[in-house]
Amino acid sequence: MTKPCVGPALSASCDPCEHVPDYIRAIAPYQPGKPVSELAREYGLEEASIIKLASNENPLGLPPAARVAIERELHELARYPDGNQYDLKVAISERTGWPIEGIVVGNGSNDLLEMAAAALLAPGRACVFSQHAFAVYPLATQARGAQSIMVPARDYAHDMPAMARAVTETTRLMFVANPNNPTGTFAPQGQIETLLNSVPRSVLVVLDEAYNEYLPAECRYDATRWLPEHPNLMIVRTFSKVYGLAGLRVGYALMHPAMADMLNRVRQPFNVNNLALVAARAALGDERFVERSFALNREGMAQLESGFRKLSLEWIPSFANFVSVRIPRREGKPQAMVVFEQLLRRGVIVRPVGGYQMPDHLRITIGLPQENERFLIALRDSLQETHA
Ligand SMILES: *Cc1c(COP(=O)(O)O)cnc(C)c1O
């Protein structure tokens, strides 16, 4: 009888596992938003009846120009992508005014955050980031065996002076999300400028601008103007949010060419696929799509805020395409997970943020007007049910 090649080994203790370093074993894996198909399976709901407002995706879907570019590129899929990502870098360079030698393209901006950690962190080194900041910062730090220095937030926002003071002799990296996820908080440009001037040059400051394009006009700033003066600055942007390409995985970073050279040493040779490269380039040129997405988001934000006000709920004012709302406690106990479950039953997926030390909040991505409306009705009903 031939021995099955898996089977018994699955249940027995796995020897290589024993040798995985403790800092890897200690990692709590990233919790993504619940996929529509999973909810349909678990609750016996029709996929078409479910709305997902859980992952900060663009409710308008793919930009039309990107769809055309993807269709044209299909016959090239037997070939490796351009490992230098030249055409996309040229387009990014034209858009940002930063030279292509200082541009690195990633498999989602997540890939770029990981590259920064891989290039700079190791056991004995430290990374500074804020409480309630994006989950990937502690994950990327932990995966390198480095120390996480989490700085307490101020009214849910990054406390920039405290972050600057938290830098130690072994600190090599700092993550700053502006706006931040999942709080939606925003630091005006003066605060970033002061931070850059107070952090030692030996610390790479990664400014994560995933939601930059959603900033209202009066808050906009151009971080690239700090690059010439600050060789320790890296600006990270993504095509996953306003550009509507989350499923393709593509983002980019701007930095000094010498730092880009370091990141390219840890970058996988073909880290971004053909379809993502052409779609991102097309999306960059689709300004109408970005404008429509921005306008829709502003309207949707106002719609949710007005709904929250009617339900007497508090929320954290948000500068991005999502908002975190506070679910009142019941007899001192957080109710966010109870309401989350109630919403699931009604076919609405939002995001619990207990893992971000926000056990009383739920994060809701701004959807289409009819999705926002359905969410608000489901929220009202869920709250009534939990207080019945
Ligand atoms: C969504 C998000 C990203 C982008 O992730 P991708 O890997 O580009 O999809 C990066 N940073 C923050 C803070 C985010 O919320």
PDB file of N, CA and C and ligand atoms in Angstrom, residues 30 55-56 106-113 133-137 176-182 208-211 236-241 245-247 249-252 321-322 356 363, ligand 1:
ATOM      1  N   TYR A  30      -3.131  38.812  10.120  1.00  0.00           N
ATOM      2  CA  TYR A  30      -4.007  39.917   9.707  1.00  0.00           C
ATOM      3  C   TYR A  30      -5.435  39.405   9.510  1.00  0.00           C
ATOM      4  N   SER A  55     -13.852  46.883   3.584  1.00  0.00           N
ATOM      5  CA  SER A  55     -12.430  46.879   3.219  1.00  0.00           C
ATOM      6  C   SER A  55     -11.964  48.144   2.494  1.00  0.00           C
ATOM      7  N   ASN A  56     -12.737  49.207   2.629  1.00  0.00           N
ATOM      8  CA  ASN A  56     -12.350  50.509   2.059  1.00  0.00           C
ATOM      9  C   ASN A  56     -12.123  50.459   0.557  1.00  0.00           C
ATOM     10  N   GLY A 106       5.077  48.326  -5.942  1.00  0.00           N
ATOM     11  CA  GLY A 106       4.848  47.170  -5.087  1.00  0.00           C
ATOM     12  C   GLY A 106       3.582  46.405  -5.408  1.00  0.00           C
ATOM     13  N   ASN A 107       3.521  45.172  -4.946  1.00  0.00           N
ATOM     14  CA  ASN A 107       2.344  44.320  -5.064  1.00  0.00           C
ATOM     15  C   ASN A 107       1.354  44.774  -3.977  1.00  0.00           C
ATOM     16  N   GLY A 108       0.669  45.860  -4.271  1.00  0.00           N
ATOM     17  CA  GLY A 108      -0.079  46.573  -3.246  1.00  0.00           C
ATOM     18  C   GLY A 108       0.928  47.408  -2.476  1.00  0.00           C
ATOM     19  N   SER A 109       0.460  48.456  -1.789  1.00  0.00           N
ATOM     20  CA  SER A 109       1.430  49.238  -1.024  1.00  0.00           C
ATOM     21  C   SER A 109       1.896  48.442   0.188  1.00  0.00           C
ATOM     22  N   ASN A 110       1.139  47.433   0.563  1.00  0.00           N
ATOM     23  CA  ASN A 110       1.548  46.508   1.627  1.00  0.00           C
ATOM     24  C   ASN A 110       2.960  45.952   1.356  1.00  0.00           C
ATOM     25  N   ASP A 111       3.185  45.588   0.104  1.00  0.00           N
ATOM     26  CA  ASP A 111       4.492  45.058  -0.325  1.00  0.00           C
ATOM     27  C   ASP A 111       5.607  46.078  -0.033  1.00  0.00           C
ATOM     28  N   LEU A 112       5.308  47.349  -0.238  1.00  0.00           N
ATOM     29  CA  LEU A 112       6.325  48.398  -0.022  1.00  0.00           C
ATOM     30  C   LEU A 112       6.603  48.592   1.465  1.00  0.00           C
ATOM     31  N   LEU A 113       5.544  48.483   2.295  1.00  0.00           N
ATOM     32  CA  LEU A 113       5.737  48.588   3.741  1.00  0.00           C
ATOM     33  C   LEU A 113       6.628  47.433   4.208  1.00  0.00           C
ATOM     34  N   ALA A 133      -3.060  52.470  14.707  1.00  0.00           N
ATOM     35  CA  ALA A 133      -2.611  52.661  13.322  1.00  0.00           C
ATOM     36  C   ALA A 133      -2.806  51.367  12.528  1.00  0.00           C
ATOM     37  N   PHE A 134      -2.563  51.428  11.256  1.00  0.00           N
ATOM     38  CA  PHE A 134      -2.751  50.324  10.319  1.00  0.00           C
ATOM     39  C   PHE A 134      -2.056  49.046  10.818  1.00  0.00           C
ATOM     40  N   ALA A 135      -2.764  47.920  10.748  1.00  0.00           N
ATOM     41  CA  ALA A 135      -2.304  46.653  11.332  1.00  0.00           C
ATOM     42  C   ALA A 135      -1.002  46.126  10.735  1.00  0.00           C
ATOM     43  N   VAL A 136      -0.724  46.518   9.506  1.00  0.00           N
ATOM     44  CA  VAL A 136       0.474  45.984   8.844  1.00  0.00           C
ATOM     45  C   VAL A 136       1.768  46.493   9.500  1.00  0.00           C
ATOM     46  N   TYR A 137       1.730  47.640  10.177  1.00  0.00           N
ATOM     47  CA  TYR A 137       2.963  48.170  10.777  1.00  0.00           C
ATOM     48  C   TYR A 137       3.506  47.236  11.866  1.00  0.00           C
ATOM     49  N   VAL A 176       3.950  56.386   9.528  1.00  0.00           N
ATOM     50  CA  VAL A 176       2.961  57.440   9.771  1.00  0.00           C
ATOM     51  C   VAL A 176       1.871  57.299   8.714  1.00  0.00           C
ATOM     52  N   ALA A 177       0.626  57.074   9.125  1.00  0.00           N
ATOM     53  CA  ALA A 177      -0.469  56.956   8.157  1.00  0.00           C
ATOM     54  C   ALA A 177      -1.243  58.260   8.154  1.00  0.00           C
ATOM     55  N   ASN A 178      -1.401  58.859   6.981  1.00  0.00           N
ATOM     56  CA  ASN A 178      -2.095  60.143   6.904  1.00  0.00           C
ATOM     57  C   ASN A 178      -2.940  60.244   5.639  1.00  0.00           C
ATOM     58  N   PRO A 179      -4.284  60.176   5.727  1.00  0.00           N
ATOM     59  CA  PRO A 179      -5.077  59.845   6.907  1.00  0.00           C
ATOM     60  C   PRO A 179      -4.789  58.422   7.400  1.00  0.00           C
ATOM     61  N   ASN A 180      -5.133  58.192   8.666  1.00  0.00           N
ATOM     62  CA  ASN A 180      -4.898  56.867   9.249  1.00  0.00           C
ATOM     63  C   ASN A 180      -6.115  55.954   9.075  1.00  0.00           C
ATOM     64  N   ASN A 181      -5.846  54.689   8.990  1.00  0.00           N
ATOM     65  CA  ASN A 181      -6.860  53.646   8.991  1.00  0.00           C
ATOM     66  C   ASN A 181      -6.643  52.830  10.273  1.00  0.00           C
ATOM     67  N   PRO A 182      -7.618  52.540  11.095  1.00  0.00           N
ATOM     68  CA  PRO A 182      -9.069  52.678  10.896  1.00  0.00           C
ATOM     69  C   PRO A 182      -9.711  53.916  11.538  1.00  0.00           C
ATOM     70  N   ASP A 208       2.509  56.960   4.848  1.00  0.00           N
ATOM     71  CA  ASP A 208       1.556  56.112   4.133  1.00  0.00           C
ATOM     72  C   ASP A 208       0.338  56.962   3.745  1.00  0.00           C
ATOM     73  N   GLU A 209       0.230  57.251   2.458  1.00  0.00           N
ATOM     74  CA  GLU A 209      -0.847  58.132   1.970  1.00  0.00           C
ATOM     75  C   GLU A 209      -1.909  57.368   1.183  1.00  0.00           C
ATOM     76  N   ALA A 210      -2.337  56.231   1.715  1.00  0.00           N
ATOM     77  CA  ALA A 210      -3.301  55.386   1.006  1.00  0.00           C
ATOM     78  C   ALA A 210      -4.609  56.130   0.692  1.00  0.00           C
ATOM     79  N   TYR A 211      -4.965  57.117   1.519  1.00  0.00           N
ATOM     80  CA  TYR A 211      -6.257  57.797   1.351  1.00  0.00           C
ATOM     81  C   TYR A 211      -6.114  59.261   0.972  1.00  0.00           C
ATOM     82  N   VAL A 236       4.365  56.570   0.470  1.00  0.00           N
ATOM     83  CA  VAL A 236       3.747  55.367  -0.091  1.00  0.00           C
ATOM     84  C   VAL A 236       2.311  55.663  -0.503  1.00  0.00           C
ATOM     85  N   ARG A 237       1.961  55.258  -1.731  1.00  0.00           N
ATOM     86  CA  ARG A 237       0.582  55.447  -2.220  1.00  0.00           C
ATOM     87  C   ARG A 237       0.080  54.146  -2.840  1.00  0.00           C
ATOM     88  N   THR A 238      -1.228  54.083  -3.048  1.00  0.00           N
ATOM     89  CA  THR A 238      -1.798  52.818  -3.524  1.00  0.00           C
ATOM     90  C   THR A 238      -2.809  53.037  -4.642  1.00  0.00           C
ATOM     91  N   PHE A 239      -2.998  51.990  -5.436  1.00  0.00           N
ATOM     92  CA  PHE A 239      -4.069  51.979  -6.439  1.00  0.00           C
ATOM     93  C   PHE A 239      -5.295  51.225  -5.920  1.00  0.00           C
ATOM     94  N   SER A 240      -5.248  50.810  -4.653  1.00  0.00           N
ATOM     95  CA  SER A 240      -6.336  49.981  -4.106  1.00  0.00           C
ATOM     96  C   SER A 240      -7.560  50.776  -3.671  1.00  0.00           C
ATOM     97  N   LYS A 241      -7.405  52.064  -3.423  1.00  0.00           N
ATOM     98  CA  LYS A 241      -8.514  52.799  -2.827  1.00  0.00           C
ATOM     99  C   LYS A 241      -9.201  53.658  -3.891  1.00  0.00           C
ATOM    100  N   LEU A 245      -8.520  49.526  -7.736  1.00  0.00           N
ATOM    101  CA  LEU A 245      -7.830  48.324  -8.230  1.00  0.00           C
ATOM    102  C   LEU A 245      -7.366  47.396  -7.092  1.00  0.00           C
ATOM    103  N   ALA A 246      -8.115  47.349  -5.996  1.00  0.00           N
ATOM    104  CA  ALA A 246      -7.660  46.580  -4.821  1.00  0.00           C
ATOM    105  C   ALA A 246      -7.322  45.133  -5.159  1.00  0.00           C
ATOM    106  N   GLY A 247      -8.106  44.522  -6.033  1.00  0.00           N
ATOM    107  CA  GLY A 247      -7.903  43.108  -6.347  1.00  0.00           C
ATOM    108  C   GLY A 247      -6.660  42.843  -7.175  1.00  0.00           C
ATOM    109  N   ARG A 249      -3.659  44.425  -6.782  1.00  0.00           N
ATOM    110  CA  ARG A 249      -2.510  44.581  -5.907  1.00  0.00           C
ATOM    111  C   ARG A 249      -1.427  45.429  -6.563  1.00  0.00           C
ATOM    112  N   VAL A 250      -1.513  46.723  -6.424  1.00  0.00           N
ATOM    113  CA  VAL A 250      -0.431  47.583  -6.912  1.00  0.00           C
ATOM    114  C   VAL A 250      -0.398  48.915  -6.158  1.00  0.00           C
ATOM    115  N   GLY A 251       0.813  49.328  -5.810  1.00  0.00           N
ATOM    116  CA  GLY A 251       1.046  50.595  -5.126  1.00  0.00           C
ATOM    117  C   GLY A 251       2.432  51.092  -5.499  1.00  0.00           C
ATOM    118  N   TYR A 252       2.784  52.297  -5.063  1.00  0.00           N
ATOM    119  CA  TYR A 252       4.125  52.800  -5.384  1.00  0.00           C
ATOM    120  C   TYR A 252       4.672  53.642  -4.241  1.00  0.00           C
ATOM    121  N   ASN A 321     -12.199  57.267   3.174  1.00  0.00           N
ATOM    122  CA  ASN A 321     -13.409  56.723   2.541  1.00  0.00           C
ATOM    123  C   ASN A 321     -14.109  55.721   3.459  1.00  0.00           C
ATOM    124  N   PHE A 322     -13.952  55.962   4.764  1.00  0.00           N
ATOM    125  CA  PHE A 322     -14.592  55.100   5.763  1.00  0.00           C
ATOM    126  C   PHE A 322     -14.777  55.941   7.014  1.00  0.00           C
ATOM    127  N   TYR A 356      -7.629  46.724  16.975  1.00  0.00           N
ATOM    128  CA  TYR A 356      -6.918  48.005  16.935  1.00  0.00           C
ATOM    129  C   TYR A 356      -7.082  48.751  18.258  1.00  0.00           C
ATOM    130  N   ARG A 363     -15.962  49.999  11.899  1.00  0.00           N
ATOM    131  CA  ARG A 363     -15.522  50.838  10.776  1.00  0.00           C
ATOM    132  C   ARG A 363     -16.379  50.528   9.552  1.00  0.00           C
TER     133      ARG A 363
HETATM  134  C1  LIG B   1      -5.618  50.048   2.469  1.00  0.00           C
HETATM  135  C2  LIG B   1      -4.370  50.575   3.046  1.00  0.00           C
HETATM  136  C3  LIG B   1      -3.165  50.406   2.381  1.00  0.00           C
HETATM  137  C4  LIG B   1      -3.146  49.829   1.012  1.00  0.00           C
HETATM  138  O1  LIG B   1      -3.001  48.501   0.948  1.00  0.00           O
HETATM  139  P1  LIG B   1      -2.682  47.871  -0.463  1.00  0.00           P
HETATM  140  O2  LIG B   1      -1.687  46.826  -0.118  1.00  0.00           O
HETATM  141  O3  LIG B   1      -2.107  48.925  -1.348  1.00  0.00           O
HETATM  142  O4  LIG B   1      -3.971  47.342  -0.975  1.00  0.00           O
HETATM  143  C5  LIG B   1      -2.017  50.949   2.922  1.00  0.00           C
HETATM  144  N1  LIG B   1      -2.050  51.643   4.063  1.00  0.00           N
HETATM  145  C6  LIG B   1      -3.189  51.851   4.712  1.00  0.00           C
HETATM  146  C7  LIG B   1      -3.190  52.693   5.934  1.00  0.00           C
HETATM  147  C8  LIG B   1      -4.387  51.300   4.230  1.00  0.00           C
HETATM  148  O5  LIG B   1      -5.513  51.473   4.902  1.00  0.00           O
END
